[in-house]
């Protein structure tokens, strides 16, 4: 169409030139008319558009033009340099400039938001199905979200240095210590989707993430001290070194670059361990969480409160150690936290520090102060050791999970000795109320607290047996566990009947070792 318009303009211009020329020659009118008609009849278009020929010419021209390849991370325009039309065209082809650029960003953010919701939704579905108790605890939910954010931020920051130096194992280590190895593997495997986006879906980094998550989580299943984190870091470093070395050889022949990547990946693994150890105390205090490492510190005999218990109520201290030995073995068999049970047993009777001689284990054969006071007052003193223990726990900053066992280890049981003593000696026994002789509770809310309750009663009762035998001990253990069940003290914890049988068997095994038959050593004749 454009060519046709151009031809019409050219023909009109040529005719105008002929008219002007003939007019300037002063010819006779007849001759001028004849010449004008002759010239105009000869003025015709001699340039036409041929679509097929044009297409062929374009194809031939394209063959002679070299292709422009834009590689990943290639600099197209340097800062401060003039930009050419070719560079503008390239940027437009890449979608980096143009009128619809803002719309592209909006679409990107919408897709990214759906991606984030998808990953968080998958994590929620897993926790809802496997670990509902975590979703109920707001602190643990915030902890998981914080560790998710930590993974993303650390990946983004360390990417500016190198993809291989990202401390991917940091979040799995912390999640394993605070929660559980299975939770850590699932949650952090889903978090790798975020990391993958940040690193441009680099296959080697994704492999590092998978291996680091699995190795760090599985090697910290039974973490009990802070050095365990360093040992786990060594395993992670060795694993990622093998992964980078083997995958690097498959993907490249540049041995120097492969070795450099291995060094960076190992360094990143150690950064993960260092960051985890540094963040651990901060997260413990911020979220009021107790790790096995914290429990190990609390179990140290040099702990100020335990030292007071040893010095001021040695009989109670010895009793607490025996209860811990009983309870820990049972906890291991029924899937409870043995370290938590041991520490809870150590502290369950710390309230006796305030009035140690009102408790039989501290009287050492002396006079019994209860003989001089009424059964009602004696009951008040006995029951008050729970309240006193809670106050001491707060004073010495004992974690709530341990102080809960101080409060729950007697539940709402009856102080039978003084109750029956008063009832038998009272003129109106019907006026004696059981409620006045019961501990205030609450009842044990966890397996650990229930195990300590039963171990506490078993240890005290077996110690009172005259000439203990295996049969007497077995009868005593059975009666105590049965009494706790019949008095509904175990209704609010999640122990099963099968687990109760396992607990009784564990108690008997430990007690059998303590109260085994001892032979009488002979003496030489003639000597005493």
Short mmCIF file of C-alpha atoms in Angstrom, two decimals:
data_model
loop_
_atom_site.label_atom_id
_atom_site.label_comp_id
_atom_site.label_asym_id
_atom_site.label_seq_id
_atom_site.Cartn_x
_atom_site.Cartn_y
_atom_site.Cartn_z
CA UNK A 1 0.00 0.00 0.00
CA UNK A 2 2.81 2.37 0.85
CA UNK A 3 4.52 1.63 -2.48
CA UNK A 4 1.30 2.38 -4.41
CA UNK A 5 0.97 5.72 -2.67
CA UNK A 6 4.60 6.54 -3.45
CA UNK A 7 4.05 5.66 -7.18
CA UNK A 8 1.00 7.97 -7.43
CA UNK A 9 2.94 10.85 -5.97
CA UNK A 10 5.87 10.28 -8.35
CA UNK A 11 3.57 10.16 -11.45
CA UNK A 12 1.83 13.41 -10.45
CA UNK A 13 5.18 15.08 -9.91
CA UNK A 14 6.46 13.92 -13.35
CA UNK A 15 3.36 15.28 -15.09
CA UNK A 16 3.82 18.61 -13.35
CA UNK A 17 7.42 18.79 -14.58
CA UNK A 18 6.29 18.08 -18.21
CA UNK A 19 3.56 20.78 -18.05
CA UNK A 20 6.00 23.34 -16.72
CA UNK A 21 8.55 22.50 -19.41
CA UNK A 22 6.08 22.68 -22.31
CA UNK A 23 4.64 25.95 -21.04
CA UNK A 24 8.08 27.53 -20.97
CA UNK A 25 8.78 26.67 -24.68
CA UNK A 26 6.22 29.09 -26.27
CA UNK A 27 4.90 26.49 -28.68
CA UNK A 28 1.77 26.70 -30.72
CA UNK A 29 -1.23 25.57 -28.77
CA UNK A 30 -2.01 22.63 -31.02
CA UNK A 31 1.52 21.32 -30.89
CA UNK A 32 1.70 21.87 -27.10
CA UNK A 33 -1.51 19.88 -26.55
CA UNK A 34 -0.26 17.03 -28.74
CA UNK A 35 3.11 16.92 -26.96
CA UNK A 36 1.45 17.02 -23.52
CA UNK A 37 -0.84 14.09 -24.36
CA UNK A 38 2.08 12.13 -25.74
CA UNK A 39 4.20 12.71 -22.64
CA UNK A 40 1.43 11.95 -20.16
CA UNK A 41 0.58 8.72 -21.95
CA UNK A 42 4.20 7.58 -21.47
CA UNK A 43 4.43 8.51 -17.79
CA UNK A 44 3.65 5.15 -16.02
CA UNK A 45 4.73 3.31 -12.79
CA UNK A 46 7.73 1.05 -13.35
CA UNK A 47 8.27 -0.01 -9.65
CA UNK A 48 5.93 -2.67 -8.15
CA UNK A 49 5.82 -4.62 -4.74
CA UNK A 50 6.37 -8.39 -5.01
CA UNK A 51 5.54 -10.13 -1.69
CA UNK A 52 7.14 -13.48 -2.54
CA UNK A 53 10.36 -11.89 -3.79
CA UNK A 54 10.47 -9.68 -0.67
CA UNK A 55 10.07 -12.71 1.64
CA UNK A 56 12.88 -14.49 -0.15
CA UNK A 57 15.12 -11.44 0.19
CA UNK A 58 14.37 -11.23 3.95
CA UNK A 59 15.25 -14.90 4.45
CA UNK A 60 18.52 -14.47 2.61
CA UNK A 61 19.34 -11.43 4.69
CA UNK A 62 18.59 -13.28 7.98
CA UNK A 63 20.97 -16.06 6.98
CA UNK A 64 23.81 -13.61 6.78
CA UNK A 65 23.07 -12.08 10.25
CA UNK A 66 24.88 -13.70 13.25
CA UNK A 67 22.74 -14.77 16.25
CA UNK A 68 22.93 -12.78 19.48
CA UNK A 69 23.28 -15.10 22.53
CA UNK A 70 22.64 -13.70 26.02
CA UNK A 71 24.16 -15.97 28.66
CA UNK A 72 23.19 -16.26 32.32
CA UNK A 73 24.68 -13.47 34.49
CA UNK A 74 25.99 -11.70 31.37
CA UNK A 75 26.25 -7.91 31.66
CA UNK A 76 24.15 -6.23 28.98
CA UNK A 77 24.57 -2.58 29.98
CA UNK A 78 27.25 -1.31 32.32
CA UNK A 79 26.45 1.46 34.75
CA UNK A 80 27.47 4.89 33.49
CA UNK A 81 27.89 3.88 29.84
CA UNK A 82 25.69 5.21 26.97
CA UNK A 83 23.04 2.71 25.90
CA UNK A 84 22.64 1.72 22.26
CA UNK A 85 19.50 0.79 20.34
CA UNK A 86 20.70 -2.80 20.12
CA UNK A 87 21.00 -2.98 23.93
CA UNK A 88 17.51 -1.51 24.27
CA UNK A 89 16.20 -4.17 21.92
CA UNK A 90 17.86 -6.92 23.96
CA UNK A 91 16.44 -5.58 27.22
CA UNK A 92 13.01 -5.37 25.64
CA UNK A 93 13.26 -8.98 24.44
CA UNK A 94 14.16 -10.03 27.99
CA UNK A 95 11.16 -8.16 29.38
CA UNK A 96 13.33 -5.76 31.40
CA UNK A 97 12.09 -2.57 29.74
CA UNK A 98 8.81 -1.61 28.18
CA UNK A 99 5.36 -0.35 28.98
CA UNK A 100 4.18 -3.64 30.55
CA UNK A 101 7.13 -3.95 32.94
CA UNK A 102 5.11 -2.95 36.03
CA UNK A 103 2.44 -5.51 35.12
CA UNK A 104 5.11 -8.21 34.85
CA UNK A 105 6.33 -7.39 38.35
CA UNK A 106 2.79 -7.60 39.70
CA UNK A 107 2.31 -11.02 38.10
CA UNK A 108 5.66 -12.14 39.54
CA UNK A 109 4.69 -11.09 43.06
CA UNK A 110 1.30 -12.80 42.76
CA UNK A 111 2.91 -16.05 41.65
CA UNK A 112 5.51 -15.76 44.41
CA UNK A 113 2.76 -15.23 47.00
CA UNK A 114 0.93 -18.36 45.83
CA UNK A 115 4.22 -20.28 45.97
CA UNK A 116 4.87 -19.19 49.57
CA UNK A 117 1.31 -20.08 50.59
CA UNK A 118 1.69 -23.47 48.95
CA UNK A 119 4.87 -24.32 50.89
CA UNK A 120 3.45 -23.06 54.21
CA UNK A 121 0.25 -24.95 53.51
CA UNK A 122 2.19 -28.17 53.01
CA UNK A 123 3.98 -27.62 56.31
CA UNK A 124 0.67 -26.95 58.05
CA UNK A 125 -0.89 -30.11 56.62
CA UNK A 126 2.03 -32.23 57.85
CA UNK A 127 1.92 -30.78 61.36
CA UNK A 128 -1.86 -31.11 61.53
CA UNK A 129 -1.65 -34.78 60.62
CA UNK A 130 1.45 -35.83 62.56
CA UNK A 131 2.08 -33.24 65.32
CA UNK A 132 -1.16 -31.51 66.30
CA UNK A 133 0.27 -30.49 69.68
CA UNK A 134 2.73 -28.15 67.95
CA UNK A 135 -0.03 -26.21 66.21
CA UNK A 136 -1.70 -25.66 69.60
CA UNK A 137 1.49 -24.13 71.02
CA UNK A 138 1.81 -20.61 69.60
CA UNK A 139 5.46 -20.35 70.65
CA UNK A 140 6.43 -23.40 68.62
CA UNK A 141 4.52 -22.17 65.56
CA UNK A 142 6.37 -18.84 65.72
CA UNK A 143 9.65 -20.70 66.20
CA UNK A 144 9.07 -22.72 63.02
CA UNK A 145 8.16 -19.59 61.05
CA UNK A 146 11.25 -17.80 62.41
CA UNK A 147 13.52 -20.66 61.36
CA UNK A 148 11.86 -20.67 57.93
CA UNK A 149 12.64 -16.98 57.61
CA UNK A 150 16.19 -17.59 58.83
CA UNK A 151 16.73 -20.10 56.02
CA UNK A 152 15.55 -17.64 53.37
CA UNK A 153 17.48 -14.64 54.72
CA UNK A 154 20.73 -16.56 55.18
CA UNK A 155 20.43 -17.99 51.66
CA UNK A 156 19.87 -14.53 50.21
CA UNK A 157 22.73 -12.91 52.14
CA UNK A 158 25.37 -15.58 51.57
CA UNK A 159 24.47 -15.85 47.88
CA UNK A 160 26.35 -12.59 47.34
CA UNK A 161 29.53 -14.39 48.45
CA UNK A 162 28.97 -17.86 46.95
CA UNK A 163 26.11 -20.29 46.48
CA UNK A 164 28.09 -23.05 48.18
CA UNK A 165 28.75 -21.14 51.40
CA UNK A 166 25.07 -20.85 52.35
CA UNK A 167 24.58 -22.26 55.93
CA UNK A 168 21.68 -24.52 54.93
CA UNK A 169 22.18 -26.89 57.90
CA UNK A 170 21.65 -24.16 60.52
CA UNK A 171 17.83 -24.29 60.57
CA UNK A 172 17.65 -28.13 60.56
CA UNK A 173 20.06 -28.27 63.51
CA UNK A 174 18.02 -25.81 65.57
CA UNK A 175 14.70 -27.43 64.64
CA UNK A 176 16.01 -30.87 65.62
CA UNK A 177 17.28 -29.59 68.97
CA UNK A 178 14.04 -27.78 69.83
CA UNK A 179 11.46 -30.06 68.23
CA UNK A 180 12.16 -33.40 66.59
CA UNK A 181 14.33 -34.91 63.86
CA UNK A 182 11.34 -36.02 61.74
CA UNK A 183 9.76 -32.56 61.91
CA UNK A 184 13.09 -31.01 61.00
CA UNK A 185 13.53 -33.19 57.91
CA UNK A 186 10.02 -32.53 56.57
CA UNK A 187 9.81 -28.79 57.31
CA UNK A 188 13.31 -27.98 56.08
CA UNK A 189 12.93 -30.12 52.96
CA UNK A 190 9.96 -27.94 52.04
CA UNK A 191 12.01 -24.83 52.89
CA UNK A 192 14.51 -25.93 50.25
CA UNK A 193 11.93 -24.84 47.67
CA UNK A 194 12.48 -21.24 48.83
CA UNK A 195 16.26 -21.68 48.76
CA UNK A 196 16.05 -23.23 45.29
CA UNK A 197 14.30 -20.13 43.93
CA UNK A 198 16.95 -17.86 45.46
CA UNK A 199 19.87 -19.83 43.98
CA UNK A 200 18.25 -20.12 40.56
CA UNK A 201 17.50 -23.84 40.98
CA UNK A 202 21.21 -24.70 40.98
CA UNK A 203 21.26 -28.54 41.14
CA UNK A 204 24.39 -28.77 43.30
CA UNK A 205 23.03 -26.36 45.91
CA UNK A 206 19.75 -28.29 46.03
CA UNK A 207 21.73 -31.52 46.58
CA UNK A 208 23.69 -29.84 49.38
CA UNK A 209 20.42 -28.74 50.98
CA UNK A 210 18.89 -32.22 50.89
CA UNK A 211 22.01 -33.93 52.26
CA UNK A 212 22.60 -31.27 54.94
CA UNK A 213 19.00 -31.49 56.17
CA UNK A 214 18.98 -35.28 56.42
CA UNK A 215 22.45 -35.67 57.94
CA UNK A 216 22.11 -32.87 60.51
CA UNK A 217 18.66 -34.03 61.62
CA UNK A 218 19.50 -37.72 61.94
CA UNK A 219 22.84 -37.23 63.73
CA UNK A 220 21.19 -35.03 66.39
CA UNK A 221 18.36 -37.39 67.36
CA UNK A 222 19.68 -37.73 70.91
CA UNK A 223 21.54 -34.47 71.44
CA UNK A 224 22.59 -34.10 75.07
CA UNK A 225 25.39 -31.56 75.00
CA UNK A 226 26.44 -28.61 72.89
CA UNK A 227 29.45 -30.46 71.49
CA UNK A 228 27.02 -32.78 69.73
CA UNK A 229 26.22 -29.91 67.37
CA UNK A 230 29.87 -29.66 66.38
CA UNK A 231 30.08 -33.40 65.81
CA UNK A 232 26.97 -33.19 63.63
CA UNK A 233 28.56 -30.32 61.70
CA UNK A 234 31.59 -32.50 60.94
CA UNK A 235 29.29 -35.18 59.49
CA UNK A 236 27.48 -32.56 57.40
CA UNK A 237 30.78 -31.14 56.12
CA UNK A 238 32.00 -34.59 55.09
CA UNK A 239 28.71 -35.42 53.37
CA UNK A 240 28.51 -32.18 51.36
CA UNK A 241 32.17 -32.52 50.36
CA UNK A 242 31.44 -35.92 48.82
CA UNK A 243 28.32 -34.58 47.10
CA UNK A 244 30.06 -31.53 45.58
CA UNK A 245 33.12 -33.53 44.53
CA UNK A 246 31.14 -36.29 42.83
CA UNK A 247 28.54 -34.03 41.19
CA UNK A 248 31.21 -31.53 40.18
CA UNK A 249 33.20 -34.18 38.34
CA UNK A 250 30.06 -35.23 36.47
CA UNK A 251 29.17 -31.65 35.50
CA UNK A 252 32.59 -30.10 34.83
CA UNK A 253 36.22 -30.82 34.03
CA UNK A 254 37.50 -27.78 35.94
CA UNK A 255 39.18 -29.52 38.90
CA UNK A 256 40.34 -26.25 40.48
CA UNK A 257 36.79 -24.87 40.53
CA UNK A 258 35.43 -28.14 41.91
CA UNK A 259 37.94 -28.14 44.77
CA UNK A 260 37.13 -24.50 45.49
CA UNK A 261 33.43 -25.35 45.64
CA UNK A 262 34.17 -28.22 48.02
CA UNK A 263 36.11 -25.92 50.34
CA UNK A 264 33.32 -23.34 50.31
CA UNK A 265 30.65 -26.00 51.00
CA UNK A 266 32.64 -27.39 53.96
CA UNK A 267 33.11 -23.88 55.26
CA UNK A 268 29.37 -23.28 54.91
CA UNK A 269 28.65 -26.42 56.96
CA UNK A 270 30.83 -25.16 59.80
CA UNK A 271 29.17 -21.74 59.60
CA UNK A 272 25.86 -23.57 60.09
CA UNK A 273 27.10 -25.15 63.32
CA UNK A 274 28.56 -21.92 64.64
CA UNK A 275 25.36 -19.98 63.89
CA UNK A 276 23.23 -22.70 65.49
CA UNK A 277 25.29 -22.70 68.69
CA UNK A 278 25.20 -18.91 68.81
CA UNK A 279 21.44 -18.68 68.29
CA UNK A 280 20.58 -21.57 70.62
CA UNK A 281 20.74 -19.68 73.97
CA UNK A 282 18.91 -16.69 72.49
CA UNK A 283 16.05 -18.85 71.17
CA UNK A 284 15.91 -20.83 74.45
CA UNK A 285 15.35 -17.69 76.49
CA UNK A 286 13.12 -15.93 73.95
CA UNK A 287 10.69 -18.82 73.53
CA UNK A 288 11.09 -20.29 77.05
CA UNK A 289 12.08 -23.64 75.56
CA UNK A 290 14.15 -26.31 77.28
CA UNK A 291 16.61 -28.45 75.35
CA UNK A 292 18.40 -31.57 76.51
CA UNK A 293 21.53 -29.46 76.83
CA UNK A 294 19.77 -27.13 79.25
CA UNK A 295 18.49 -30.13 81.18
CA UNK A 296 22.00 -31.51 81.37
CA UNK A 297 23.17 -28.24 82.91
CA UNK A 298 20.33 -28.42 85.45
CA UNK A 299 21.32 -31.97 86.41
CA UNK A 300 24.82 -30.86 87.41
CA UNK A 301 25.25 -31.39 91.19
CA UNK A 302 26.94 -28.00 91.34
CA UNK A 303 23.68 -26.30 90.41
CA UNK A 304 22.97 -23.89 93.32
CA UNK A 305 19.53 -25.32 94.11
CA UNK A 306 20.69 -28.95 93.94
CA UNK A 307 23.65 -28.08 96.11
CA UNK A 308 21.30 -26.58 98.69
CA UNK A 309 19.18 -29.73 98.58
CA UNK A 310 22.28 -31.88 99.17
CA UNK A 311 23.55 -29.75 102.07
CA UNK A 312 20.26 -28.92 103.82
CA UNK A 313 18.18 -32.03 103.11
CA UNK A 314 20.63 -34.87 102.30
CA UNK A 315 18.02 -37.59 102.84
CA UNK A 316 15.70 -35.94 100.32
CA UNK A 317 18.60 -35.56 97.87
CA UNK A 318 19.38 -39.27 98.09
CA UNK A 319 15.67 -40.08 97.68
CA UNK A 320 15.52 -37.83 94.59
CA UNK A 321 18.52 -39.57 93.01
CA UNK A 322 16.87 -42.96 93.57
CA UNK A 323 13.61 -41.71 92.06
CA UNK A 324 15.57 -40.40 89.06
CA UNK A 325 17.20 -43.82 88.52
CA UNK A 326 13.82 -45.54 88.62
CA UNK A 327 12.04 -43.00 86.43
CA UNK A 328 14.73 -42.64 83.76
CA UNK A 329 14.75 -46.35 82.91
CA UNK A 330 10.96 -46.39 82.62
CA UNK A 331 10.92 -43.22 80.50
CA UNK A 332 13.29 -44.74 77.95
CA UNK A 333 11.05 -47.78 77.55
CA UNK A 334 7.77 -45.88 76.99
CA UNK A 335 9.09 -43.16 74.68
CA UNK A 336 9.15 -40.30 77.21
CA UNK A 337 12.07 -37.88 77.56
CA UNK A 338 14.51 -39.64 79.91
CA UNK A 339 16.64 -36.54 80.47
CA UNK A 340 13.57 -34.48 81.41
CA UNK A 341 12.40 -37.23 83.76
CA UNK A 342 15.79 -37.39 85.49
CA UNK A 343 15.95 -33.62 86.01
CA UNK A 344 12.31 -33.49 87.13
CA UNK A 345 13.06 -36.22 89.68
CA UNK A 346 16.07 -34.29 90.99
CA UNK A 347 13.95 -31.20 91.66
CA UNK A 348 10.54 -32.67 92.53
CA UNK A 349 11.08 -32.41 96.30
CA UNK A 350 13.24 -29.25 96.56
CA UNK A 351 10.47 -27.63 98.62
CA UNK A 352 11.53 -29.84 101.56
CA UNK A 353 14.58 -27.59 101.95
CA UNK A 354 12.49 -25.12 103.97
CA UNK A 355 11.47 -27.68 106.66
CA UNK A 356 13.70 -30.70 106.09
CA UNK A 357 13.27 -32.38 109.51
CA UNK A 358 9.51 -32.72 109.06
CA UNK A 359 10.20 -35.38 106.44
CA UNK A 360 11.20 -38.88 107.45
CA UNK A 361 14.20 -39.29 105.14
CA UNK A 362 15.94 -36.35 106.86
CA UNK A 363 15.26 -37.32 110.52
CA UNK A 364 18.09 -39.87 110.80
CA UNK A 365 16.49 -41.72 113.70
CA UNK A 366 15.97 -38.63 115.84
CA UNK A 367 12.74 -37.36 117.34
CA UNK A 368 9.82 -36.88 114.99
CA UNK A 369 8.52 -33.28 115.18
CA UNK A 370 5.09 -34.47 114.01
CA UNK A 371 4.62 -36.18 117.37
CA UNK A 372 4.32 -32.75 118.98
CA UNK A 373 1.80 -31.20 116.59
CA UNK A 374 -1.70 -32.04 115.39
CA UNK A 375 -2.32 -34.18 112.29
CA UNK A 376 -3.97 -31.17 110.63
CA UNK A 377 -0.87 -29.01 111.06
CA UNK A 378 1.35 -31.90 110.01
CA UNK A 379 -0.69 -32.29 106.81
CA UNK A 380 -0.37 -28.57 106.09
CA UNK A 381 3.42 -28.78 106.48
CA UNK A 382 3.69 -31.88 104.31
CA UNK A 383 1.50 -30.44 101.55
CA UNK A 384 3.30 -27.07 101.64
CA UNK A 385 6.52 -28.59 100.27
CA UNK A 386 4.91 -28.46 96.82
CA UNK A 387 4.23 -24.74 97.08
CA UNK A 388 7.64 -24.12 98.62
CA UNK A 389 9.27 -26.06 95.79
CA UNK A 390 7.51 -23.94 93.18
CA UNK A 391 8.69 -20.75 94.89
CA UNK A 392 12.28 -22.00 94.97
CA UNK A 393 12.06 -23.00 91.32
CA UNK A 394 11.01 -19.45 90.40
CA UNK A 395 13.75 -17.99 92.59
CA UNK A 396 16.43 -20.09 90.89
CA UNK A 397 14.99 -19.70 87.35
CA UNK A 398 14.14 -23.37 86.92
CA UNK A 399 12.29 -23.87 83.58
CA UNK A 400 8.51 -24.23 83.69
CA UNK A 401 8.58 -27.75 82.26
CA UNK A 402 10.55 -28.84 85.35
CA UNK A 403 8.62 -26.75 87.89
CA UNK A 404 5.39 -28.28 86.52
CA UNK A 405 6.63 -31.65 87.77
CA UNK A 406 7.18 -30.18 91.23
CA UNK A 407 3.51 -29.19 91.30
CA UNK A 408 2.14 -32.33 89.65
CA UNK A 409 4.17 -35.14 91.23
CA UNK A 410 1.59 -35.64 94.03
CA UNK A 411 -1.46 -34.75 91.94
CA UNK A 412 -4.49 -34.65 94.22
CA UNK A 413 -3.52 -37.66 96.32
CA UNK A 414 -4.58 -38.06 99.93
CA UNK A 415 -2.09 -37.71 102.81
CA UNK A 416 -3.38 -40.99 104.21
CA UNK A 417 -1.25 -41.29 107.33
CA UNK A 418 -2.42 -38.10 109.00
CA UNK A 419 -5.94 -38.39 107.59
CA UNK A 420 -6.51 -41.81 109.14
CA UNK A 421 -4.64 -40.81 112.31
CA UNK A 422 -6.99 -37.90 112.91
CA UNK A 423 -10.09 -39.83 111.83
CA UNK A 424 -9.33 -42.76 114.13
CA UNK A 425 -8.71 -40.50 117.11
CA UNK A 426 -11.61 -38.11 116.50
CA UNK A 427 -14.89 -38.27 118.42
CA UNK A 428 -16.73 -37.27 115.21
CA UNK A 429 -14.85 -39.04 112.38
CA UNK A 430 -17.56 -38.16 109.86
CA UNK A 431 -16.64 -34.48 110.22
CA UNK A 432 -13.13 -35.13 108.96
CA UNK A 433 -13.07 -34.17 105.29
CA UNK A 434 -10.75 -35.78 102.76
CA UNK A 435 -10.45 -32.48 100.87
CA UNK A 436 -8.49 -31.00 103.79
CA UNK A 437 -5.89 -33.76 103.50
CA UNK A 438 -5.38 -33.76 99.72
CA UNK A 439 -2.66 -32.11 97.68
CA UNK A 440 -4.03 -29.23 95.57
CA UNK A 441 -2.85 -30.71 92.25
CA UNK A 442 -3.04 -30.55 89.32
CA UNK A 443 -2.76 -34.18 88.33
CA UNK A 444 0.13 -35.23 86.06
CA UNK A 445 -0.35 -33.76 82.59
CA UNK A 446 2.42 -35.68 80.82
CA UNK A 447 4.05 -39.08 80.72
CA UNK A 448 7.12 -37.66 82.44
CA UNK A 449 5.18 -36.22 85.38
CA UNK A 450 3.17 -39.44 85.80
CA UNK A 451 6.33 -41.58 85.80
CA UNK A 452 7.87 -39.36 88.48
CA UNK A 453 4.69 -39.62 90.59
CA UNK A 454 4.79 -43.41 90.51
CA UNK A 455 8.57 -43.64 90.98
CA UNK A 456 8.37 -41.28 93.97
CA UNK A 457 5.71 -43.37 95.69
CA UNK A 458 7.43 -46.68 94.83
CA UNK A 459 10.83 -45.60 96.13
CA UNK A 460 9.41 -44.31 99.43
CA UNK A 461 7.20 -47.36 99.94
CA UNK A 462 9.85 -49.96 99.11
CA UNK A 463 12.31 -48.24 101.43
CA UNK A 464 9.84 -48.77 104.27
CA UNK A 465 9.61 -52.55 103.74
CA UNK A 466 11.17 -54.58 106.53
CA UNK A 467 13.47 -57.27 105.14
CA UNK A 468 12.52 -56.64 101.48
CA UNK A 469 12.19 -59.59 99.15
CA UNK A 470 11.41 -59.69 95.44
CA UNK A 471 7.84 -60.83 96.20
CA UNK A 472 7.25 -58.03 98.69
CA UNK A 473 8.68 -55.43 96.31
CA UNK A 474 6.59 -56.72 93.41
CA UNK A 475 3.40 -56.61 95.50
CA UNK A 476 4.22 -53.09 96.65
CA UNK A 477 4.85 -51.82 93.11
CA UNK A 478 1.63 -53.39 91.82
CA UNK A 479 -0.41 -51.93 94.70
CA UNK A 480 1.00 -48.42 94.22
CA UNK A 481 0.37 -48.32 90.47
CA UNK A 482 -3.10 -49.77 91.01
CA UNK A 483 -3.83 -47.15 93.67
CA UNK A 484 -2.80 -44.32 91.34
CA UNK A 485 -5.14 -45.70 88.68
CA UNK A 486 -8.07 -46.23 91.04
CA UNK A 487 -7.72 -42.72 92.49
CA UNK A 488 -7.80 -41.29 88.94
CA UNK A 489 -4.39 -39.68 89.26
CA UNK A 490 -3.35 -40.87 85.78
CA UNK A 491 -6.50 -39.75 83.95
CA UNK A 492 -5.01 -36.55 82.50
CA UNK A 493 -1.78 -37.96 81.04
CA UNK A 494 -1.42 -40.06 77.89
CA UNK A 495 -0.07 -43.28 79.39
CA UNK A 496 -1.65 -46.51 78.15
CA UNK A 497 -2.29 -49.71 80.13
CA UNK A 498 0.44 -51.42 78.17
CA UNK A 499 2.90 -48.67 79.06
CA UNK A 500 1.94 -48.99 82.73
CA UNK A 501 2.90 -52.65 82.61
CA UNK A 502 6.23 -51.71 81.01
CA UNK A 503 6.82 -49.08 83.72
CA UNK A 504 6.16 -51.60 86.49
CA UNK A 505 8.59 -54.05 84.90
CA UNK A 506 11.25 -51.33 84.71
CA UNK A 507 10.74 -50.40 88.37
CA UNK A 508 11.10 -54.04 89.42
CA UNK A 509 14.26 -54.48 87.35
CA UNK A 510 15.94 -51.48 88.97
CA UNK A 511 14.73 -52.31 92.50
CA UNK A 512 15.89 -55.89 92.11
CA UNK A 513 19.38 -54.57 91.44
CA UNK A 514 19.23 -52.27 94.47
CA UNK A 515 17.79 -54.74 96.97
CA UNK A 516 19.52 -57.90 95.75
CA UNK A 517 20.43 -60.55 98.31
CA UNK A 518 23.75 -59.84 99.99
CA UNK A 519 25.76 -62.69 101.43
CA UNK A 520 27.29 -62.36 104.88
CA UNK A 521 31.05 -62.20 104.66
CA UNK A 522 32.83 -64.75 106.93
CA UNK A 523 35.40 -63.72 109.52
CA UNK A 524 38.56 -65.53 110.59
CA UNK A 525 38.14 -67.78 113.64
CA UNK A 526 39.28 -66.23 116.85
CA UNK A 527 38.73 -62.71 115.49
CA UNK A 528 35.68 -60.57 115.61
#
